[in-house]
mmCIF file of C-alpha atoms in Angstrom:
data_model
loop_
_atom_site.group_PDB
_atom_site.id
_atom_site.type_symbol
_atom_site.label_atom_id
_atom_site.label_comp_id
_atom_site.label_asym_id
_atom_site.label_seq_id
_atom_site.Cartn_x
_atom_site.Cartn_y
_atom_site.Cartn_z
ATOM 1 C CA MET B 1397 8.066 -16.511 0.785
ATOM 2 C CA VAL B 1398 7.873 -12.549 1.253
ATOM 3 C CA ILE B 1399 5.101 -11.318 3.664
ATOM 4 C CA SER B 1400 5.082 -7.598 3.863
ATOM 5 C CA ASN B 1401 3.033 -4.491 5.573
ATOM 6 C CA PRO B 1402 5.142 -1.826 4.254
ATOM 7 C CA PRO B 1403 4.633 1.695 4.807
ATOM 8 C CA TYR B 1404 1.876 2.920 2.528
ATOM 9 C CA VAL B 1405 -0.181 5.599 3.861
ATOM 10 C CA PRO B 1406 0.453 8.825 1.461
ATOM 11 C CA ALA B 1407 2.254 11.635 2.963
ATOM 12 C CA PRO B 1408 2.717 15.440 2.316
ATOM 13 C CA ALA B 1409 6.636 14.482 2.002
ATOM 14 C CA ALA B 1410 7.869 13.333 -1.329
ATOM 15 C CA LEU B 1411 10.209 10.711 0.591
ATOM 16 C CA PRO B 1412 9.588 8.858 3.148
ATOM 17 C CA PRO B 1413 11.337 9.928 6.269
ATOM 18 C CA VAL B 1414 14.771 8.066 8.029
ATOM 19 C CA ARG B 1415 14.187 8.047 10.833
ATOM 20 C CA GLY B 1416 10.879 8.270 13.462
ATOM 21 C CA ARG B 1417 7.995 6.434 14.174
ATOM 22 C CA ALA B 1418 6.227 7.727 10.922
ATOM 23 C CA ARG B 1419 8.816 5.919 8.977
ATOM 24 C CA ALA B 1420 6.144 3.186 9.457
ATOM 25 C CA TRP B 1421 3.897 5.020 7.983
ATOM 26 C CA ASP B 1422 4.974 7.305 5.586
ATOM 27 C CA GLY B 1423 4.943 5.717 1.580
ATOM 28 C CA GLY B 1424 5.601 9.055 0.030
ATOM 29 C CA LEU B 1425 2.935 11.541 -1.970
ATOM 30 C CA ASP B 1426 1.292 8.273 -3.271
ATOM 31 C CA GLY B 1427 1.998 6.081 -0.597
ATOM 32 C CA ARG B 1428 4.071 3.929 -2.985
ATOM 33 C CA ALA B 1429 7.719 5.050 -2.267
ATOM 34 C CA VAL B 1430 8.228 1.568 -0.085
ATOM 35 C CA VAL B 1431 5.581 -0.441 -1.685
ATOM 36 C CA ASP B 1432 7.492 -0.474 -5.102
ATOM 37 C CA GLN B 1433 10.773 -1.688 -3.635
ATOM 38 C CA VAL B 1434 9.134 -4.486 -2.125
ATOM 39 C CA CYS B 1435 7.069 -5.526 -5.600
ATOM 40 C CA VAL B 1436 11.146 -5.113 -7.008
ATOM 41 C CA THR B 1437 13.076 -6.497 -4.210
ATOM 42 C CA ALA B 1438 10.505 -9.607 -3.812
ATOM 43 C CA ALA B 1439 11.027 -10.387 -7.957
ATOM 44 C CA SER B 1440 15.128 -10.634 -6.999
ATOM 45 C CA VAL B 1441 14.885 -12.964 -3.925
ATOM 46 C CA LEU B 1442 11.871 -15.174 -4.926
ATOM 47 C CA GLU B 1443 12.310 -18.276 -7.589
ATOM 48 C CA PRO B 1444 10.033 -19.464 -9.446
ATOM 49 C CA GLY B 1445 7.262 -20.719 -7.414
ATOM 50 C CA GLY B 1446 8.073 -17.990 -4.629
ATOM 51 C CA THR B 1447 5.084 -16.029 -3.396
ATOM 52 C CA LEU B 1448 4.547 -12.554 -2.009
ATOM 53 C CA LEU B 1449 1.867 -11.707 0.201
ATOM 54 C CA MET B 1450 1.568 -7.967 0.767
ATOM 55 C CA VAL B 1451 -0.924 -5.310 1.979
ATOM 56 C CA HIS B 1452 -1.581 -1.327 1.606
ATOM 57 C CA SER B 1453 -4.488 1.104 1.224
ATOM 58 C CA ALA B 1454 -6.232 0.581 -1.978
ATOM 59 C CA MET B 1455 -5.208 4.621 -1.887
ATOM 60 C CA SER B 1456 -1.844 3.697 -2.627
ATOM 61 C CA GLY B 1457 -3.209 1.828 -6.523
ATOM 62 C CA VAL B 1458 -4.722 -1.672 -6.259
ATOM 63 C CA GLY B 1459 -4.090 -1.544 -10.115
ATOM 64 C CA THR B 1460 -0.873 -0.021 -9.907
ATOM 65 C CA THR B 1461 0.591 -2.764 -7.459
ATOM 66 C CA LEU B 1462 -0.847 -5.368 -10.071
ATOM 67 C CA ASP B 1463 0.469 -4.052 -12.963
ATOM 68 C CA ALA B 1464 3.996 -3.590 -11.686
ATOM 69 C CA LEU B 1465 3.492 -7.507 -9.977
ATOM 70 C CA HIS B 1466 2.997 -8.502 -13.743
ATOM 71 C CA GLY B 1467 5.330 -6.941 -15.437
ATOM 72 C CA LEU B 1468 7.894 -8.225 -12.755
ATOM 73 C CA GLY B 1469 7.021 -11.790 -13.728
ATOM 74 C CA PHE B 1470 4.543 -12.536 -10.951
ATOM 75 C CA ASP B 1471 1.023 -14.058 -11.152
ATOM 76 C CA ALA B 1472 -0.738 -11.476 -8.944
ATOM 77 C CA GLN B 1473 -4.073 -11.447 -7.671
ATOM 78 C CA VAL B 1474 -6.010 -9.558 -4.486
ATOM 79 C CA ILE B 1475 -6.992 -12.271 -2.160
ATOM 80 C CA ASP B 1476 -8.819 -10.253 0.573
ATOM 81 C CA ARG B 1477 -10.493 -6.535 1.142
ATOM 82 C CA GLU B 1478 -11.538 -4.766 4.276
ATOM 83 C CA LEU B 1479 -12.867 -1.608 4.532
ATOM 84 C CA ILE B 1480 -11.558 -0.411 8.265
ATOM 85 C CA PRO B 1481 -12.172 2.686 10.215
ATOM 86 C CA LEU B 1482 -9.470 5.643 9.824
ATOM 87 C CA GLY B 1483 -6.689 5.572 12.235
ATOM 88 C CA PRO B 1484 -4.985 8.173 13.773
ATOM 89 C CA VAL B 1485 -2.359 8.896 10.938
ATOM 90 C CA MET B 1486 -4.983 9.029 8.463
ATOM 91 C CA ARG B 1487 -7.743 10.995 10.286
ATOM 92 C CA SER B 1488 -4.783 13.613 10.773
ATOM 93 C CA ARG B 1489 -4.617 13.646 7.275
ATOM 94 C CA LEU B 1490 -7.792 14.208 5.878
ATOM 95 C CA LEU B 1491 -7.821 17.520 4.720
ATOM 96 C CA TRP B 1492 -4.936 16.885 2.518
ATOM 97 C CA LEU B 1493 -6.086 13.496 1.123
ATOM 98 C CA ARG B 1494 -9.202 15.059 -0.015
ATOM 99 C CA ASP B 1495 -7.231 17.899 -1.747
ATOM 100 C CA GLN B 1496 -4.847 15.328 -3.357
ATOM 101 C CA GLY B 1497 -7.939 13.231 -4.491
ATOM 102 C CA LEU B 1498 -7.844 10.402 -2.341
ATOM 103 C CA MET B 1499 -10.622 10.709 -0.683
ATOM 104 C CA ASP B 1500 -13.804 11.874 -1.075
ATOM 105 C CA ASP B 1501 -16.589 12.832 1.796
ATOM 106 C CA GLU B 1502 -18.834 8.988 1.121
ATOM 107 C CA GLN B 1503 -14.832 7.777 2.721
ATOM 108 C CA GLN B 1504 -14.892 10.043 5.221
ATOM 109 C CA ASP B 1505 -14.386 7.559 7.959
ATOM 110 C CA LYS B 1506 -13.215 4.502 6.358
ATOM 111 C CA GLU B 1507 -10.230 3.132 4.198
ATOM 112 C CA GLU B 1508 -10.089 -0.208 2.410
ATOM 113 C CA LEU B 1509 -6.636 -2.319 3.022
ATOM 114 C CA VAL B 1510 -5.866 -4.641 0.143
ATOM 115 C CA VAL B 1511 -4.068 -8.118 0.171
ATOM 116 C CA PHE B 1512 -2.196 -9.334 -2.695
ATOM 117 C CA ARG B 1513 -0.910 -12.593 -3.504
ATOM 118 C CA ALA B 1514 2.116 -12.916 -6.063
ATOM 119 C CA ARG B 1515 3.169 -16.073 -7.371
ATOM 120 C CA ARG B 1516 6.544 -15.958 -9.097
ATOM 121 C CA ARG B 1517 6.317 -17.418 -12.351
#
C-alpha cells in the first residue's frame, strides 16, 4: 500500500521548491508536479492488488488524476470529497488562483479535497 498527501497547491513557480517549508505544499503551476510523480511511482512499486490512497485538491484536476491512474494500470475512483475552509497558503494565493481560473468568487472561502483509491490491476 502507498499512502500519499503530496504537495498539491498550485503555485506561481513551474516547479516545486527544492528546500524550505513551501516544499510541503507547492505543487507547481497546476499543482500536479508531485501528484504525477506519486502516480508513476506507485505504478512501479505496487504489485497487482496493491493499493494507492492519495489526497489532493480538486483544483489539481480530479479527472486528470483518474485518467493518469487508469492509464498506469489502476482501477481508480474517488472515495471521498470534503469542502474545507481555505488555509493560509490558499488564502495568500487567492488572487493568483482566480487569475489562473482555478477559483471563482463563489468558492472564495472553500477548497474541495478529494481522496482517491487506486488498485493495481
